[in-house]
Amino acid sequence: MTATRTEIFSAGIVEAGLGTVTREIPAGEPPPWPPNAELTWIGKDVPRLNGRDKVTGATRYTVDVRLPGMLHARFLRCPLPSAELRKLDTAAATALDGARAVIALARPGDRLRYAGQPVAAVAALSPGVAAEALAAIDAEFRPLPFVVDMDEARAPDAPLVYDEASAPKGNPSGFPAAPGLPVVGNVRGPAVVRRGDPAQGFAAADIVVEGEYRTQVQTHSCLEPHAIVADWRADGLTVYMSTQFTSGVRQELAALFGLPLNRVRVVVDGMGGGFGSKSQLGVYGRTAVELSRLAGLPVRLALDRHEEQIDAGNRPGTFQRMRLGAKRDGTLTALAIESHGTAGVALGAGIGFFAERIYTCPNFETLQHDVFVNAGPGCAMRGPGNTPGAYGLEQAIDTLSERLGLDPLALRDRIDPSKARREERRIGAERIGWSRRHKPGADPGAVKRGMGVAQSLWMSNVQTNVACEVRVLRDGSVEALSSVQDIGTGIGTVMAQVVAEVLGLRPGDITVRIGDTEFPPGGPSYGSRTTASITPPLRTAATRVLAELGREAARMLNAAPEELEAREGRIRVKSDPGRSLAFRDAAALLRTDRISAVESRADDYPGFRRRMPDAAMAHEDLGGVQFAEVAVDTETGAIRVERVVAVHDCGRPINRLLLESQVQGGVLMGVSYALLERRVMDRRTGLMVNADLEHYKLAGVHDTPEIEVVILENLQGNSATDAYGIAEPANIATAPAIANAVYNAIGVRLTSLPMTPDVVLAALGKTGRS
Amino acid sequence: MTRPEMAGPGKTAITLAVNGTSRQLELEPRTTLAEALRNTLGLTGTKIACNRGACSACTVWLNGQPVLSCMTLAIDAAGQEITTIEGLAHGEALHPVQDAFIEHDAMQCGFCTPGMVMSCAALLERNPHPDAEAVRDAIAGHYCRCGTYPHVVAATLAAAERKP
């Protein structure tokens, strides 16, 4: 048994009034932090510490890495959506002057299942020679029947993407697919989640609402493409990679190439966007390492924009049938969903656990199916499953509220058990001016305005396999180290704030070294878990090094160590602050050049809701409520999102400036998903026709609404920092909030994404012969 | 603009004036300015994201005007003053737009940031006191997948306030 002690924590939503919670915590954990108002750096707007490097172009991204003797690699990709590889002769490519390594990734007789699937790869002295070498590969493809449209793929006579034996069992994002599901034609499933008795629930309902919703395939469109520089040497492998998970990639590489972990190093400095798509090693990563091993030289492999759009992951498209049963007072009696989704040749197109967890409903059923089509594999993307799932359910709830004659907020007050979202609805309604909301389609002019709301839910994820180190050097300088990577969230700055808070220094005094597996293993930056995972052990480690420093300082100050505190750059006696030492002078008393503490992530104090080998989920989910105000031009069909109010919670907020950035980003990705983005596959050629950034439309500044961000301080007494994540919740509610606002504007419900002008005009009956 | 009658396909000698320094290069005429800056001169602050003029990540200045370096041949930039993100600050002193970007957190992953900074700084050079709409117009061709636009606009307006 670990020794424990009892502590009383502030708990509750600060904005709604605080209470306390008593926790039995491990004896080595730091004392409770008070609310942010009483802290120096936590919860404050600290500008990101690597900002200077970013605005001067000094940040080194993977695509910027240049090593001596570095080769350039390229893929030969399958040009057809479905083909048999008849011939693959690489002799001429291998013989080409300047080509240093050629590998086949498929063999004659192999079935290739999407346009863009890697077939072979070359490494050469320059990109130009690599391109020549690709051209010298003699490859023949026999075209086979294909299907790229999900509805067509569900037809009984559709060309088969897989047979039952060859169908994938998991998906490339590493999300486990439910095992043992039947595959019939191109459809795998259903994966079933059931509680209570849905049939009885519908029978008991006063009102039943049904709806069908469709969401498109969205590409991640990271501005920095997937890229790696692999440097295989006799004494070990070093990989520079644009990744969301350095230590995970290290594990994959060690296992794949039979290397001990201590001979594999993964490094990332600048990381130009991932959004879920850069979580694994991937075929490109594996290929670059293999080429480097063969050539005995470093190899750079960076996808070009076309490759990035067709074969770097995507958010699966979905078709959802929803059925909701309710009593007249709004109480839900039953919820049933059947969904089909496509992640191309991969699995993972479910619509998540959004409906399963967000509302109180005793009788519940989801039947989720994956449909295979001949297109690039999907993977996790910002709020996977829940983002399309919320688009459907939050519209169905909006429809239900109207049928019941209840305000959408009042209905949610009745059926949503989350205290955080209740407060978020209250604050958001006030900020957006919800009382101004009119009846659907009530605006008289051609441009009709409307207001809508939708909610978010995401797991409070924690990576338990996470460690970090804090060092104090004898000159008073401080380092915080972990392999955790900054994918744009500013985690390094957050780490500096935590250490500075403990040591009584300024964030700028802390040198943060991250993005390198030479340091203690940080967790992944996906699943909105980075801050939740790394900040508690970091605070504990900082507390431990301070205690060691305090023992030296106490002798000098003739005080007991527990009488001391670290504030404003000094170690001082709490009861007599005049008796103090500069932090630097205290460090000079150390017997060695450096002291250090390494800590790993302890469990949340009240335990976890669910545990996996390296990760866990906290008891309380993350919430979030978003309100949108739109203007719909009923003559052109154009939707303009004018304003979004996004109210979110993430436990204890550490840096409000950075949080605001992330929430704005989540909202904008949601606006883009709602109105603009769509991967377009040509049914006749099986190719993606908009695999670029001209025709694949992303939201630009002129599509950007005014965005107001509110972050609650939701204290739970769960860990040394009580902090959780925000990235995914910020994206999930946006599209349905916009859809509900559009309904409120025009009085016609749009049920498919993206909500482009043609969709609006069709819904208004203004296209074709009508 | 001086330019040989005919050049290529092999390497040809060109001189580029980059951030106030004259640089002699041997380049194939098909080399874009973005490639020359990044691959030959090692100035990797200029980013390539779409490589065909759709995203503006590669924005640099030619004679003070923002241009897309992925759509400009290096050979066509000879004889003009090229300013890249590495040349915007004066020593330790950042351009006011750079300072304001840091203060307002007008960046997330930062990959589009050098291009954004170059366009916003160019705007303030030609219009020292823009309104929000002018800032939006100045970055209308830039894509930011992280969604930093609101902070970019706020930062640029703040930088304009600070400029004399």
PDB file of N, CA, C and O in Angstrom, chain A residues 208-246:
ATOM      1  N   VAL A 208     -42.278  10.670 -31.468  1.00  0.00           N
ATOM      2  CA  VAL A 208     -41.090  10.037 -32.067  1.00  0.00           C
ATOM      3  C   VAL A 208     -40.605  10.916 -33.216  1.00  0.00           C
ATOM      4  O   VAL A 208     -41.382  11.336 -34.067  1.00  0.00           O
ATOM      5  N   VAL A 209     -39.324  11.217 -33.197  1.00  0.00           N
ATOM      6  CA  VAL A 209     -38.721  12.048 -34.237  1.00  0.00           C
ATOM      7  C   VAL A 209     -37.732  11.192 -35.014  1.00  0.00           C
ATOM      8  O   VAL A 209     -36.945  10.453 -34.418  1.00  0.00           O
ATOM      9  N   GLU A 210     -37.808  11.285 -36.345  1.00  0.00           N
ATOM     10  CA  GLU A 210     -36.867  10.532 -37.170  1.00  0.00           C
ATOM     11  C   GLU A 210     -36.109  11.481 -38.078  1.00  0.00           C
ATOM     12  O   GLU A 210     -36.638  12.512 -38.484  1.00  0.00           O
ATOM     13  N   GLY A 211     -34.878  11.124 -38.385  1.00  0.00           N
ATOM     14  CA  GLY A 211     -34.099  11.979 -39.289  1.00  0.00           C
ATOM     15  C   GLY A 211     -32.985  11.202 -39.950  1.00  0.00           C
ATOM     16  O   GLY A 211     -32.522  10.186 -39.415  1.00  0.00           O
ATOM     17  N   GLU A 212     -32.592  11.661 -41.131  1.00  0.00           N
ATOM     18  CA  GLU A 212     -31.449  11.073 -41.837  1.00  0.00           C
ATOM     19  C   GLU A 212     -30.436  12.168 -42.117  1.00  0.00           C
ATOM     20  O   GLU A 212     -30.806  13.251 -42.579  1.00  0.00           O
ATOM     21  N   TYR A 213     -29.205  11.870 -41.838  1.00  0.00           N
ATOM     22  CA  TYR A 213     -28.151  12.878 -41.966  1.00  0.00           C
ATOM     23  C   TYR A 213     -26.962  12.276 -42.699  1.00  0.00           C
ATOM     24  O   TYR A 213     -26.659  11.088 -42.529  1.00  0.00           O
ATOM     25  N   ARG A 214     -26.318  13.114 -43.452  1.00  0.00           N
ATOM     26  CA  ARG A 214     -25.199  12.632 -44.257  1.00  0.00           C
ATOM     27  C   ARG A 214     -24.012  13.581 -44.078  1.00  0.00           C
ATOM     28  O   ARG A 214     -24.194  14.807 -44.111  1.00  0.00           O
ATOM     29  N   THR A 215     -22.830  13.016 -43.858  1.00  0.00           N
ATOM     30  CA  THR A 215     -21.636  13.859 -43.757  1.00  0.00           C
ATOM     31  C   THR A 215     -20.604  13.397 -44.781  1.00  0.00           C
ATOM     32  O   THR A 215     -20.557  12.218 -45.140  1.00  0.00           O
ATOM     33  N   GLN A 216     -19.807  14.334 -45.224  1.00  0.00           N
ATOM     34  CA  GLN A 216     -18.857  14.091 -46.315  1.00  0.00           C
ATOM     35  C   GLN A 216     -17.513  13.587 -45.805  1.00  0.00           C
ATOM     36  O   GLN A 216     -17.260  13.596 -44.608  1.00  0.00           O
ATOM     37  N   VAL A 217     -16.669  13.201 -46.728  1.00  0.00           N
ATOM     38  CA  VAL A 217     -15.284  12.890 -46.367  1.00  0.00           C
ATOM     39  C   VAL A 217     -14.497  14.201 -46.339  1.00  0.00           C
ATOM     40  O   VAL A 217     -14.571  15.010 -47.273  1.00  0.00           O
ATOM     41  N   GLN A 218     -13.796  14.393 -45.243  1.00  0.00           N
ATOM     42  CA  GLN A 218     -12.995  15.602 -45.059  1.00  0.00           C
ATOM     43  C   GLN A 218     -11.526  15.172 -45.010  1.00  0.00           C
ATOM     44  O   GLN A 218     -11.209  14.158 -44.383  1.00  0.00           O
ATOM     45  N   THR A 219     -10.658  15.920 -45.653  1.00  0.00           N
ATOM     46  CA  THR A 219      -9.228  15.583 -45.541  1.00  0.00           C
ATOM     47  C   THR A 219      -8.582  16.473 -44.484  1.00  0.00           C
ATOM     48  O   THR A 219      -9.013  17.600 -44.261  1.00  0.00           O
ATOM     49  N   HIS A 220      -7.532  15.968 -43.865  1.00  0.00           N
ATOM     50  CA  HIS A 220      -6.896  16.727 -42.790  1.00  0.00           C
ATOM     51  C   HIS A 220      -6.257  18.002 -43.321  1.00  0.00           C
ATOM     52  O   HIS A 220      -6.259  19.033 -42.655  1.00  0.00           O
ATOM     53  N   SER A 221      -5.693  17.914 -44.523  1.00  0.00           N
ATOM     54  CA  SER A 221      -5.091  19.091 -45.173  1.00  0.00           C
ATOM     55  C   SER A 221      -4.095  19.815 -44.264  1.00  0.00           C
ATOM     56  O   SER A 221      -4.098  21.045 -44.173  1.00  0.00           O
ATOM     57  N   CYS A 222      -3.225  19.048 -43.618  1.00  0.00           N
ATOM     58  CA  CYS A 222      -2.148  19.673 -42.839  1.00  0.00           C
ATOM     59  C   CYS A 222      -1.300  20.505 -43.789  1.00  0.00           C
ATOM     60  O   CYS A 222      -1.003  20.073 -44.898  1.00  0.00           O
ATOM     61  N   LEU A 223      -0.889  21.688 -43.358  1.00  0.00           N
ATOM     62  CA  LEU A 223      -0.070  22.497 -44.270  1.00  0.00           C
ATOM     63  C   LEU A 223       1.337  21.923 -44.403  1.00  0.00           C
ATOM     64  O   LEU A 223       1.913  21.945 -45.482  1.00  0.00           O
ATOM     65  N   GLU A 224       1.904  21.438 -43.305  1.00  0.00           N
ATOM     66  CA  GLU A 224       3.145  20.681 -43.487  1.00  0.00           C
ATOM     67  C   GLU A 224       2.750  19.255 -43.851  1.00  0.00           C
ATOM     68  O   GLU A 224       2.028  18.606 -43.096  1.00  0.00           O
ATOM     69  N   PRO A 225       3.231  18.755 -45.000  1.00  0.00           N
ATOM     70  CA  PRO A 225       2.825  17.401 -45.378  1.00  0.00           C
ATOM     71  C   PRO A 225       3.426  16.377 -44.417  1.00  0.00           C
ATOM     72  O   PRO A 225       4.321  16.687 -43.632  1.00  0.00           O
ATOM     73  N   HIS A 226       2.944  15.153 -44.520  1.00  0.00           N
ATOM     74  CA  HIS A 226       3.567  14.045 -43.799  1.00  0.00           C
ATOM     75  C   HIS A 226       5.012  13.934 -44.285  1.00  0.00           C
ATOM     76  O   HIS A 226       5.261  13.880 -45.497  1.00  0.00           O
ATOM     77  N   ALA A 227       5.944  13.918 -43.363  1.00  0.00           N
ATOM     78  CA  ALA A 227       7.351  13.967 -43.761  1.00  0.00           C
ATOM     79  C   ALA A 227       8.222  13.293 -42.722  1.00  0.00           C
ATOM     80  O   ALA A 227       7.903  13.288 -41.527  1.00  0.00           O
ATOM     81  N   ILE A 228       9.320  12.739 -43.205  1.00  0.00           N
ATOM     82  CA  ILE A 228      10.272  12.056 -42.324  1.00  0.00           C
ATOM     83  C   ILE A 228      11.659  12.176 -42.932  1.00  0.00           C
ATOM     84  O   ILE A 228      11.808  12.193 -44.151  1.00  0.00           O
ATOM     85  N   VAL A 229      12.654  12.307 -42.082  1.00  0.00           N
ATOM     86  CA  VAL A 229      14.051  12.122 -42.487  1.00  0.00           C
ATOM     87  C   VAL A 229      14.582  10.998 -41.604  1.00  0.00           C
ATOM     88  O   VAL A 229      14.609  11.135 -40.375  1.00  0.00           O
ATOM     89  N   ALA A 230      14.939   9.889 -42.240  1.00  0.00           N
ATOM     90  CA  ALA A 230      15.387   8.709 -41.500  1.00  0.00           C
ATOM     91  C   ALA A 230      16.892   8.570 -41.660  1.00  0.00           C
ATOM     92  O   ALA A 230      17.413   8.658 -42.764  1.00  0.00           O
ATOM     93  N   ASP A 231      17.563   8.344 -40.563  1.00  0.00           N
ATOM     94  CA  ASP A 231      19.027   8.251 -40.583  1.00  0.00           C
ATOM     95  C   ASP A 231      19.449   6.951 -39.896  1.00  0.00           C
ATOM     96  O   ASP A 231      19.607   6.892 -38.682  1.00  0.00           O
ATOM     97  N   TRP A 232      19.589   5.920 -40.700  1.00  0.00           N
ATOM     98  CA  TRP A 232      19.946   4.590 -40.178  1.00  0.00           C
ATOM     99  C   TRP A 232      21.464   4.485 -40.102  1.00  0.00           C
ATOM    100  O   TRP A 232      22.147   4.654 -41.100  1.00  0.00           O
ATOM    101  N   ARG A 233      21.980   4.234 -38.942  1.00  0.00           N
ATOM    102  CA  ARG A 233      23.426   4.043 -38.770  1.00  0.00           C
ATOM    103  C   ARG A 233      23.690   2.767 -38.006  1.00  0.00           C
ATOM    104  O   ARG A 233      22.804   2.258 -37.331  1.00  0.00           O
ATOM    105  N   ALA A 234      24.947   2.329 -38.076  1.00  0.00           N
ATOM    106  CA  ALA A 234      25.304   1.073 -37.412  1.00  0.00           C
ATOM    107  C   ALA A 234      24.992   1.137 -35.918  1.00  0.00           C
ATOM    108  O   ALA A 234      24.596   0.146 -35.315  1.00  0.00           O
ATOM    109  N   ASP A 235      25.148   2.316 -35.326  1.00  0.00           N
ATOM    110  CA  ASP A 235      24.946   2.399 -33.876  1.00  0.00           C
ATOM    111  C   ASP A 235      23.533   2.808 -33.489  1.00  0.00           C
ATOM    112  O   ASP A 235      23.259   3.043 -32.314  1.00  0.00           O
ATOM    113  N   GLY A 236      22.659   2.916 -34.452  1.00  0.00           N
ATOM    114  CA  GLY A 236      21.279   3.220 -34.089  1.00  0.00           C
ATOM    115  C   GLY A 236      20.561   4.025 -35.148  1.00  0.00           C
ATOM    116  O   GLY A 236      21.162   4.518 -36.097  1.00  0.00           O
ATOM    117  N   LEU A 237      19.276   4.155 -34.959  1.00  0.00           N
ATOM    118  CA  LEU A 237      18.412   4.836 -35.928  1.00  0.00           C
ATOM    119  C   LEU A 237      17.904   6.152 -35.330  1.00  0.00           C
ATOM    120  O   LEU A 237      17.376   6.159 -34.218  1.00  0.00           O
ATOM    121  N   THR A 238      18.085   7.240 -36.071  1.00  0.00           N
ATOM    122  CA  THR A 238      17.494   8.512 -35.675  1.00  0.00           C
ATOM    123  C   THR A 238      16.497   8.928 -36.756  1.00  0.00           C
ATOM    124  O   THR A 238      16.812   8.874 -37.942  1.00  0.00           O
ATOM    125  N   VAL A 239      15.340   9.324 -36.302  1.00  0.00           N
ATOM    126  CA  VAL A 239      14.275   9.688 -37.226  1.00  0.00           C
ATOM    127  C   VAL A 239      13.761  11.076 -36.860  1.00  0.00           C
ATOM    128  O   VAL A 239      13.446  11.336 -35.700  1.00  0.00           O
ATOM    129  N   TYR A 240      13.729  11.964 -37.842  1.00  0.00           N
ATOM    130  CA  TYR A 240      13.096  13.278 -37.677  1.00  0.00           C
ATOM    131  C   TYR A 240      11.743  13.154 -38.349  1.00  0.00           C
ATOM    132  O   TYR A 240      11.676  12.818 -39.533  1.00  0.00           O
ATOM    133  N   MET A 241      10.705  13.402 -37.621  1.00  0.00           N
ATOM    134  CA  MET A 241       9.394  13.104 -38.191  1.00  0.00           C
ATOM    135  C   MET A 241       8.351  14.097 -37.718  1.00  0.00           C
ATOM    136  O   MET A 241       8.322  14.459 -36.546  1.00  0.00           O
ATOM    137  N   SER A 242       7.505  14.499 -38.640  1.00  0.00           N
ATOM    138  CA  SER A 242       6.378  15.363 -38.308  1.00  0.00           C
ATOM    139  C   SER A 242       5.310  14.471 -37.673  1.00  0.00           C
ATOM    140  O   SER A 242       4.465  13.913 -38.355  1.00  0.00           O
ATOM    141  N   THR A 243       5.396  14.323 -36.370  1.00  0.00           N
ATOM    142  CA  THR A 243       4.536  13.336 -35.703  1.00  0.00           C
ATOM    143  C   THR A 243       3.851  13.903 -34.464  1.00  0.00           C
ATOM    144  O   THR A 243       4.366  14.802 -33.810  1.00  0.00           O
ATOM    145  N   GLN A 244       2.704  13.310 -34.143  1.00  0.00           N
ATOM    146  CA  GLN A 244       1.971  13.652 -32.928  1.00  0.00           C
ATOM    147  C   GLN A 244       2.379  12.762 -31.758  1.00  0.00           C
ATOM    148  O   GLN A 244       1.795  12.868 -30.681  1.00  0.00           O
ATOM    149  N   PHE A 245       3.355  11.878 -31.975  1.00  0.00           N
ATOM    150  CA  PHE A 245       3.629  10.903 -30.922  1.00  0.00           C
ATOM    151  C   PHE A 245       5.039  10.341 -31.083  1.00  0.00           C
ATOM    152  O   PHE A 245       5.216   9.250 -31.593  1.00  0.00           O
ATOM    153  N   THR A 246       6.038  11.082 -30.617  1.00  0.00           N
ATOM    154  CA  THR A 246       7.420  10.633 -30.787  1.00  0.00           C
ATOM    155  C   THR A 246       7.654   9.272 -30.135  1.00  0.00           C
ATOM    156  O   THR A 246       8.236   8.379 -30.756  1.00  0.00           O
TER     157      THR A 246
END
